[in-house]
Amino acid sequence: MGKLLFSLFVLMPIVEIALLIEVGEQIGGWPTIGLVILTAAIGAALVRQQGVATLMQARRKMDNGQLPGQEMLEGLMLAVSGVLLLTPGFVTDALGLFLVLPFSRPVIARWLMKRAVVAGSTTQTSGFYQYQQRGDQGSTFEGEYEVKRDGRDPKLPPDNR
């Protein structure tokens, strides 16, 4: 974990700055800045469009009584890709674009879900899914209740009888 944090906060900015300088030398300073702003704008639009599509897909799964685990993970990936695309630099833009594309994101999400399964458990038998299944069997109880107060609890208002 320490090496990952080191690379994220020390090496990545160095790589980004070196690449920005190199591109700036090739095409000029203002075109480089324009290119960084353009990738941020295109990335934001892509994240928004893909986010709505992922939300609709999750909604369809929930309407069918399924847990939208992959869609939730894809939504998290879209949030990460949005941050990467808005961060100035070409390496972060490439990573963010890779996470936002509709043909690469589901593949990565499925791979991550397979790696995240703990000790043979599956997402189909999680507590939420089992609760949904029990709820579908018609476990509704009807009845009446009465609140009785004896005035000893200061948090409850006095009985108005």
XYZ file of N, CA, C and O in Angstrom:
644
model
N 0.817 -1.198 0.000
C 0.000 0.000 0.000
C 0.859 1.259 0.000
O 0.504 2.234 -0.604
N 2.017 1.190 0.689
C 2.911 2.331 0.750
C 3.496 2.681 -0.610
O 3.650 3.853 -0.949
N 3.820 1.650 -1.403
C 4.372 1.895 -2.737
C 3.327 2.528 -3.650
O 3.659 3.379 -4.469
N 2.062 2.104 -3.496
C 0.989 2.676 -4.306
C 0.802 4.146 -3.983
O 0.702 4.987 -4.892
N 0.764 4.484 -2.705
C 0.622 5.882 -2.312
C 1.815 6.706 -2.765
O 1.654 7.847 -3.205
N 3.011 6.138 -2.662
C 4.206 6.842 -3.120
C 4.102 7.152 -4.609
O 4.364 8.272 -5.038
N 3.694 6.155 -5.391
C 3.604 6.374 -6.834
C 2.492 7.352 -7.181
O 2.637 8.145 -8.111
N 1.394 7.330 -6.442
C 0.286 8.240 -6.745
C 0.630 9.691 -6.436
O 0.306 10.588 -7.208
N 1.274 9.926 -5.318
C 1.481 11.301 -4.879
C 2.852 11.878 -5.195
O 3.038 13.079 -5.089
N 3.796 11.049 -5.595
C 5.123 11.570 -5.909
C 5.485 11.320 -7.373
O 5.808 12.247 -8.115
N 5.418 10.068 -7.791
C 5.844 9.753 -9.155
C 4.863 10.245 -10.224
O 5.295 10.730 -11.269
N 3.552 10.111 -9.953
C 2.570 10.511 -10.973
C 2.657 12.000 -11.317
O 2.681 12.342 -12.503
N 2.736 12.903 -10.348
C 2.891 14.312 -10.735
C 4.176 14.597 -11.508
O 4.178 15.423 -12.424
N 5.255 13.899 -11.169
C 6.510 14.097 -11.895
C 6.347 13.656 -13.349
O 6.767 14.358 -14.278
N 5.724 12.510 -13.560
C 5.480 12.013 -14.919
C 4.561 12.970 -15.672
O 4.814 13.302 -16.842
N 3.517 13.439 -15.014
C 2.571 14.364 -15.663
C 3.256 15.667 -16.062
O 3.055 16.160 -17.176
N 4.045 16.224 -15.170
C 4.729 17.490 -15.471
C 5.721 17.306 -16.611
O 5.794 18.137 -17.526
N 6.471 16.210 -16.588
C 7.431 15.959 -17.667
C 6.714 15.817 -19.006
O 7.169 16.357 -20.023
N 5.592 15.116 -19.014
C 4.840 14.939 -20.259
C 4.229 16.260 -20.731
O 4.230 16.563 -21.934
N 3.714 17.063 -19.802
C 3.166 18.368 -20.180
C 4.253 19.269 -20.769
O 4.021 19.985 -21.750
N 5.441 19.232 -20.192
C 6.550 20.033 -20.725
C 6.927 19.550 -22.125
O 7.141 20.355 -23.040
N 6.988 18.240 -22.295
C 7.347 17.689 -23.608
C 6.308 18.059 -24.670
O 6.663 18.475 -25.778
N 5.050 17.893 -24.340
C 3.995 18.248 -25.295
C 4.009 19.756 -25.550
O 3.830 20.207 -26.688
N 4.250 20.547 -24.495
C 4.329 21.999 -24.660
C 5.461 22.420 -25.576
O 5.326 23.377 -26.351
N 6.571 21.716 -25.529
C 7.689 22.019 -26.429
C 7.355 21.658 -27.874
O 7.815 22.308 -28.809
N 6.547 20.609 -28.043
C 6.211 20.159 -29.397
C 5.141 21.032 -30.057
O 5.265 21.376 -31.227
N 4.063 21.332 -29.316
C 2.950 22.058 -29.939
C 2.765 23.465 -29.385
O 1.940 24.223 -29.897
N 3.481 23.832 -28.358
C 3.367 25.169 -27.769
C 2.608 25.134 -26.453
O 1.849 24.196 -26.167
N 2.786 26.179 -25.664
C 2.192 26.253 -24.334
C 0.681 26.391 -24.346
O -0.037 25.651 -23.668
N 0.173 27.377 -25.131
C -1.277 27.594 -25.156
C -2.040 26.426 -25.774
O -3.101 26.044 -25.249
N -1.564 25.840 -26.864
C -2.275 24.654 -27.361
C -2.286 23.492 -26.361
O -3.262 22.750 -26.268
N -1.210 23.355 -25.576
C -1.166 22.303 -24.556
C -2.218 22.563 -23.485
O -2.946 21.648 -23.079
N -2.304 23.814 -23.033
C -3.317 24.167 -22.036
C -4.718 23.951 -22.614
O -5.611 23.414 -21.946
N -4.909 24.341 -23.862
C -6.206 24.123 -24.516
C -6.552 22.644 -24.614
O -7.713 22.252 -24.416
N -5.561 21.829 -24.912
C -5.781 20.384 -25.014
C -6.158 19.787 -23.658
O -7.059 18.932 -23.571
N -5.529 20.252 -22.600
C -5.860 19.773 -21.252
C -7.297 20.176 -20.889
O -8.065 19.375 -20.346
N -7.677 21.406 -21.203
C -9.045 21.864 -20.923
C -10.049 21.108 -21.778
O -11.131 20.721 -21.298
N -9.720 20.845 -23.030
C -10.617 20.100 -23.918
C -10.835 18.673 -23.422
O -11.976 18.183 -23.409
N -9.777 18.006 -22.985
C -9.948 16.637 -22.480
C -10.787 16.630 -21.202
O -11.570 15.707 -20.980
N -10.656 17.665 -20.370
C -11.474 17.744 -19.153
C -12.947 17.927 -19.512
O -13.824 17.289 -18.920
N -13.240 18.769 -20.503
C -14.629 19.013 -20.899
C -15.244 17.768 -21.541
O -16.383 17.386 -21.217
N -14.506 17.137 -22.426
C -15.013 15.912 -23.067
C -15.185 14.814 -22.025
O -16.180 14.078 -22.027
N -14.242 14.709 -21.107
C -14.336 13.707 -20.046
C -15.544 13.925 -19.155
O -16.242 12.976 -18.788
N -15.810 15.167 -18.790
C -16.975 15.462 -17.942
C -18.270 15.083 -18.659
O -19.185 14.516 -18.054
N -18.355 15.378 -19.947
C -19.552 15.014 -20.703
C -19.712 13.499 -20.801
O -20.824 12.967 -20.653
N -18.604 12.794 -21.027
C -18.659 11.333 -21.097
C -19.049 10.709 -19.763
O -19.849 9.768 -19.720
N -18.506 11.236 -18.675
C -18.837 10.705 -17.353
C -20.315 10.912 -17.066
O -20.990 10.008 -16.561
N -20.835 12.060 -17.423
C -22.267 12.335 -17.193
C -23.133 11.387 -18.016
O -24.083 10.788 -17.503
N -22.821 11.230 -19.280
C -23.619 10.366 -20.156
C -23.559 8.918 -19.711
O -24.574 8.243 -19.602
N -22.372 8.433 -19.388
C -22.213 7.048 -18.955
C -22.810 6.833 -17.564
O -23.301 5.755 -17.256
N -22.760 7.854 -16.721
C -23.354 7.757 -15.397
C -24.858 7.580 -15.462
O -25.438 6.762 -14.739
N -25.510 8.326 -16.349
C -26.960 8.188 -16.524
C -27.289 6.802 -17.072
O -28.234 6.142 -16.609
N -26.517 6.324 -18.034
C -26.755 4.993 -18.592
C -26.577 3.910 -17.533
O -27.384 2.967 -17.446
N -25.552 4.035 -16.703
C -25.314 3.053 -15.644
C -26.425 3.108 -14.604
O -26.879 2.072 -14.111
N -26.891 4.301 -14.283
C -27.991 4.451 -13.333
C -29.264 3.791 -13.856
O -29.973 3.105 -13.111
N -29.552 3.956 -15.128
C -30.746 3.327 -15.715
C -30.622 1.799 -15.706
O -31.595 1.092 -15.448
N -29.436 1.314 -15.986
C -29.218 -0.134 -15.966
C -29.381 -0.685 -14.552
O -29.983 -1.742 -14.354
N -28.888 0.041 -13.558
C -29.053 -0.378 -12.157
C -30.531 -0.358 -11.780
O -31.017 -1.253 -11.078
N -31.240 0.639 -12.242
C -32.675 0.744 -11.949
C -33.440 -0.445 -12.534
O -34.331 -1.003 -11.891
N -33.092 -0.839 -13.763
C -33.750 -2.004 -14.382
C -33.493 -3.271 -13.577
O -34.397 -4.081 -13.377
N -32.261 -3.444 -13.107
C -31.952 -4.628 -12.303
C -32.740 -4.622 -10.995
O -33.251 -5.650 -10.570
N -32.827 -3.474 -10.337
C -33.568 -3.402 -9.081
C -35.060 -3.649 -9.311
O -35.715 -4.274 -8.482
N -35.587 -3.175 -10.424
C -36.994 -3.435 -10.749
C -37.255 -4.922 -10.949
O -38.357 -5.400 -10.699
N -36.236 -5.663 -11.398
C -36.356 -7.110 -11.582
C -35.993 -7.885 -10.319
O -35.923 -9.112 -10.350
N -35.724 -7.189 -9.217
C -35.411 -7.844 -7.960
C -33.982 -8.335 -7.851
O -33.685 -9.179 -7.027
N -33.091 -7.807 -8.681
C -31.690 -8.202 -8.648
C -30.864 -7.113 -7.984
O -31.208 -5.932 -8.035
N -29.781 -7.517 -7.364
C -28.862 -6.564 -6.759
C -27.937 -6.008 -7.845
O -27.260 -6.774 -8.533
N -27.881 -4.694 -8.010
C -27.040 -4.115 -9.063
C -25.594 -3.931 -8.620
O -25.062 -2.825 -8.621
N -24.941 -5.012 -8.242
C -23.577 -4.946 -7.734
C -22.590 -4.421 -8.760
O -21.775 -3.545 -8.456
N -22.658 -4.945 -9.971
C -21.722 -4.498 -11.005
C -21.966 -3.034 -11.348
O -21.026 -2.273 -11.541
N -23.223 -2.630 -11.403
C -23.535 -1.238 -11.729
C -23.048 -0.297 -10.634
O -22.617 0.820 -10.913
N -23.123 -0.747 -9.380
C -22.613 0.082 -8.286
C -21.100 0.255 -8.411
O -20.573 1.352 -8.218
N -20.420 -0.821 -8.757
C -18.974 -0.751 -8.944
C -18.632 0.127 -10.148
O -17.692 0.920 -10.103
N -19.412 0.011 -11.213
C -19.187 0.860 -12.383
C -19.431 2.324 -12.045
O -18.736 3.211 -12.548
N -20.400 2.611 -11.197
C -20.635 3.985 -10.763
C -19.450 4.539 -9.991
O -19.053 5.692 -10.178
N -18.860 3.708 -9.138
C -17.657 4.118 -8.418
C -16.506 4.354 -9.395
O -15.754 5.326 -9.259
N -16.390 3.488 -10.387
C -15.348 3.654 -11.396
C -15.562 4.947 -12.189
O -14.598 5.633 -12.542
N -16.817 5.296 -12.453
C -17.106 6.549 -13.157
C -16.720 7.754 -12.310
O -16.212 8.748 -12.835
N -16.933 7.671 -11.005
C -16.523 8.770 -10.134
C -15.000 8.930 -10.154
O -14.481 10.051 -10.243
N -14.290 7.815 -10.092
C -12.827 7.864 -10.149
C -12.367 8.406 -11.501
O -11.454 9.234 -11.576
N -13.013 7.961 -12.574
C -12.617 8.446 -13.901
C -12.899 9.938 -14.045
O -12.142 10.653 -14.693
N -13.972 10.425 -13.418
C -14.253 11.862 -13.457
C -13.152 12.663 -12.791
O -12.716 13.700 -13.308
N -12.680 12.186 -11.648
C -11.580 12.863 -10.961
C -10.311 12.814 -11.817
O -9.598 13.816 -11.956
N -10.043 11.656 -12.411
C -8.848 11.532 -13.250
C -8.920 12.432 -14.477
O -7.920 13.042 -14.869
N -10.100 12.536 -15.091
C -10.234 13.365 -16.291
C -10.168 14.853 -15.972
O -9.746 15.646 -16.815
N -10.574 15.242 -14.784
C -10.505 16.656 -14.423
C -9.137 17.056 -13.883
O -8.825 18.235 -13.798
N -8.302 16.080 -13.533
C -6.942 16.365 -13.091
C -6.091 16.708 -14.311
O -6.076 15.957 -15.282
N -5.404 17.849 -14.286
C -4.606 18.217 -15.463
C -3.482 17.218 -15.712
O -2.744 16.857 -14.801
N -3.384 16.764 -16.930
C -2.324 15.840 -17.313
C -2.834 14.820 -18.310
O -4.024 14.534 -18.386
N -1.908 14.274 -19.062
C -2.290 13.342 -20.121
C -2.355 11.898 -19.637
O -3.157 11.117 -20.127
N -1.530 11.529 -18.675
C -1.569 10.163 -18.148
C -2.875 9.932 -17.391
O -3.552 8.920 -17.581
N -3.251 10.891 -16.534
C -4.510 10.749 -15.801
C -5.703 10.789 -16.747
O -6.698 10.097 -16.516
N -5.604 11.578 -17.813
C -6.684 11.600 -18.806
C -6.822 10.247 -19.505
O -7.924 9.776 -19.750
N -5.702 9.627 -19.822
C -5.753 8.312 -20.479
C -6.360 7.268 -19.549
O -7.209 6.465 -19.975
N -5.966 7.279 -18.272
C -6.545 6.342 -17.313
C -8.033 6.604 -17.114
O -8.846 5.680 -17.059
N -8.405 7.871 -16.997
C -9.813 8.227 -16.830
C -10.644 7.847 -18.036
O -11.766 7.345 -17.900
N -10.108 8.060 -19.227
C -10.819 7.681 -20.442
C -10.996 6.173 -20.528
O -12.054 5.677 -20.924
N -9.987 5.430 -20.103
C -10.076 3.968 -20.101
C -11.188 3.493 -19.166
O -11.901 2.536 -19.464
N -11.360 4.160 -18.023
C -12.394 3.772 -17.066
C -13.796 4.227 -17.476
O -14.778 3.661 -17.026
N -13.890 5.245 -18.306
C -15.213 5.778 -18.655
C -15.803 5.122 -19.916
O -17.010 5.142 -20.103
N -14.976 4.512 -20.726
C -15.477 3.933 -21.975
C -16.408 2.754 -21.706
O -16.120 1.905 -20.859
N -17.530 2.685 -22.432
C -18.536 1.653 -22.140
C -18.105 0.232 -22.483
O -18.736 -0.720 -22.032
N -17.047 0.047 -23.255
C -16.622 -1.319 -23.562
C -15.519 -1.807 -22.630
O -15.341 -3.002 -22.469
N -14.793 -0.907 -21.975
C -13.739 -1.345 -21.055
C -14.220 -1.385 -19.609
O -13.783 -2.240 -18.836
N -15.119 -0.479 -19.225
C -15.558 -0.401 -17.831
C -16.254 -1.676 -17.348
O -15.928 -2.176 -16.266
N -17.200 -2.282 -18.091
C -17.821 -3.523 -17.601
C -16.833 -4.673 -17.451
O -16.952 -5.477 -16.529
N -15.848 -4.736 -18.340
C -14.842 -5.802 -18.254
C -14.023 -5.629 -16.980
O -13.794 -6.596 -16.240
N -13.609 -4.406 -16.694
C -12.840 -4.139 -15.481
C -13.693 -4.408 -14.245
O -13.224 -4.989 -13.268
N -14.966 -4.011 -14.291
C -15.856 -4.220 -13.142
C -16.053 -5.709 -12.860
O -16.018 -6.136 -11.701
N -16.255 -6.502 -13.908
C -16.411 -7.952 -13.709
C -15.136 -8.550 -13.122
O -15.180 -9.397 -12.232
N -13.985 -8.117 -13.608
C -12.716 -8.617 -13.090
C -12.566 -8.251 -11.612
O -12.162 -9.078 -10.801
N -12.897 -7.016 -11.261
C -12.794 -6.585 -9.872
C -13.781 -7.340 -8.982
O -13.453 -7.679 -7.845
N -14.971 -7.618 -9.488
C -15.963 -8.349 -8.687
C -15.497 -9.780 -8.428
O -15.704 -10.308 -7.337
N -14.853 -10.399 -9.402
C -14.328 -11.747 -9.190
C -13.220 -11.735 -8.151
O -13.102 -12.647 -7.348
N -12.409 -10.694 -8.151
C -11.310 -10.597 -7.205
C -11.800 -10.220 -5.809
O -11.119 -10.484 -4.835
N -12.971 -9.600 -5.708
C -13.476 -9.114 -4.426
C -14.290 -10.151 -3.670
O -14.655 -9.921 -2.535
N -14.598 -11.297 -4.273
C -15.363 -12.327 -3.582
C -14.526 -12.863 -2.438
O -13.379 -13.244 -2.608
N -15.092 -12.881 -1.251
C -14.349 -13.242 -0.046
C -14.732 -14.640 0.411
O -15.896 -14.929 0.633
N -13.765 -15.525 0.547
C -13.917 -16.865 1.131
C -15.094 -17.631 0.562
O -15.873 -18.219 1.286
N -15.271 -17.597 -0.751
C -16.293 -18.403 -1.397
C -17.689 -17.834 -1.317
O -18.628 -18.445 -1.800
N -17.886 -16.670 -0.713
C -19.227 -16.098 -0.675
C -19.520 -15.453 -2.024
O -18.625 -15.070 -2.758
N -20.785 -15.359 -2.350
C -21.168 -14.737 -3.607
C -22.108 -13.585 -3.328
O -22.753 -13.518 -2.289
N -22.194 -12.679 -4.288
C -23.067 -11.527 -4.107
C -24.541 -11.932 -4.177
O -25.386 -11.228 -3.678
N -24.848 -13.069 -4.782
C -26.240 -13.498 -4.878
C -26.803 -13.902 -3.523
O -28.001 -13.919 -3.340
N -25.946 -14.269 -2.584
C -26.444 -14.698 -1.281
C -26.112 -13.685 -0.198
O -26.019 -14.034 0.960
N -25.924 -12.432 -0.586
C -25.660 -11.419 0.424
C -26.926 -11.148 1.222
O -28.016 -11.533 0.836
N -26.775 -10.481 2.339
C -27.908 -10.225 3.214
C -29.030 -9.463 2.527
O -30.194 -9.743 2.730
N -28.696 -8.499 1.694
C -29.717 -7.712 1.013
C -30.542 -8.595 0.089
O -31.758 -8.528 0.080
N -29.867 -9.437 -0.673
C -30.584 -10.287 -1.628
C -31.475 -11.280 -0.895
O -32.609 -11.502 -1.282
N -30.995 -11.853 0.197
C -31.819 -12.786 0.959
C -33.018 -12.063 1.551
O -34.118 -12.590 1.586
N -32.827 -10.853 2.014
C -33.940 -10.078 2.562
C -34.983 -9.825 1.485
O -36.167 -9.974 1.718
N -34.495 -9.465 0.286
C -35.427 -9.238 -0.817
C -36.206 -10.505 -1.125
O -37.393 -10.463 -1.381
N -35.540 -11.640 -1.120
C -36.224 -12.894 -1.416
C -37.276 -13.203 -0.345
O -38.357 -13.635 -0.646
N -36.948 -12.997 0.931
C -37.931 -13.253 1.977
C -39.096 -12.290 1.852
O -40.233 -12.657 2.079
N -38.809 -11.047 1.495
C -39.871 -10.053 1.363
C -40.828 -10.393 0.233
O -41.991 -10.038 0.269
N -40.336 -11.083 -0.789
C -41.184 -11.433 -1.926
C -42.168 -12.547 -1.589
O -43.059 -12.832 -2.354
N -42.024 -13.224 -0.451
C -42.897 -14.335 -0.106
C -44.152 -13.872 0.621
O -44.936 -14.676 1.090
N -44.382 -12.592 0.745
C -45.602 -12.086 1.343
C -45.596 -12.097 2.857
O -46.577 -12.501 3.464
N -44.546 -11.657 3.480
C -44.455 -11.647 4.938
C -44.989 -10.335 5.493
O -44.319 -9.625 6.214
N -46.214 -9.969 5.167
C -46.804 -8.733 5.651
C -47.704 -9.045 6.833
O -48.537 -9.948 6.770
N -47.536 -8.301 7.898
C -48.362 -8.487 9.086
C -49.241 -7.260 9.261
O -48.774 -6.136 9.148
N -50.507 -7.492 9.549
C -51.414 -6.396 9.829
C -51.776 -6.442 11.298
O -51.816 -7.510 11.907
N -52.047 -5.297 11.857
C -52.433 -5.271 13.257
C -52.612 -3.849 13.738
O -52.452 -2.890 12.984
N -52.974 -3.726 15.005
C -53.148 -2.430 15.629
C -52.220 -2.353 16.827
O -51.820 -3.373 17.380
N -51.898 -1.130 17.232
C -51.062 -0.965 18.400
C -51.538 0.261 19.168
O -52.234 1.120 18.646
N -51.149 0.310 20.413
C -51.495 1.427 21.281
C -50.249 1.795 22.068
O -49.557 0.932 22.612
N -49.945 3.090 22.124
C -48.797 3.570 22.878
C -49.281 3.919 24.279
O -50.184 4.733 24.445
N -48.705 3.279 25.274
C -49.063 3.553 26.661
C -47.925 4.321 27.308
O -46.777 3.912 27.249
N -48.294 5.433 27.945
C -47.292 6.272 28.592
C -47.693 6.449 30.053
O -48.843 6.726 30.362
N -46.732 6.329 30.927
C -47.030 6.519 32.343
C -46.469 7.834 32.875
O -46.547 8.112 34.057
N -45.893 8.648 31.995
C -45.422 9.963 32.401
C -44.047 9.978 33.040
O -43.565 11.029 33.430
N -43.374 8.834 33.180
C -42.062 8.808 33.825
C -40.927 9.142 32.859
O -39.861 9.521 33.283
N -41.135 8.977 31.568
C -40.083 9.252 30.586
C -40.154 10.720 30.188
O -41.134 11.148 29.574
N -39.144 11.528 30.523
C -39.210 12.961 30.192
C -39.126 13.241 28.697
O -39.479 14.319 28.260
N -38.671 12.298 27.892
C -38.562 12.519 26.453
C -39.915 12.434 25.761
O -40.104 12.996 24.697
N -40.861 11.711 26.351
C -42.178 11.536 25.749
C -43.116 12.626 26.233
O -43.107 13.013 27.390
N -43.969 13.134 25.339
C -44.966 14.125 25.798
C -46.006 13.463 26.689
O -46.250 12.257 26.571
N -46.625 14.210 27.580
C -47.637 13.607 28.448
C -48.845 13.138 27.639
O -49.161 13.686 26.582
N -49.520 12.116 28.151
C -50.695 11.553 27.497
C -51.860 12.541 27.601
O -52.109 13.084 28.665
N -52.558 12.822 26.519
C -53.650 13.783 26.499
C -54.998 13.123 26.666
O -55.901 13.304 25.874
N -55.198 12.358 27.684
C -56.495 11.707 27.870
C -57.332 12.441 28.849
O -57.050 12.903 29.850
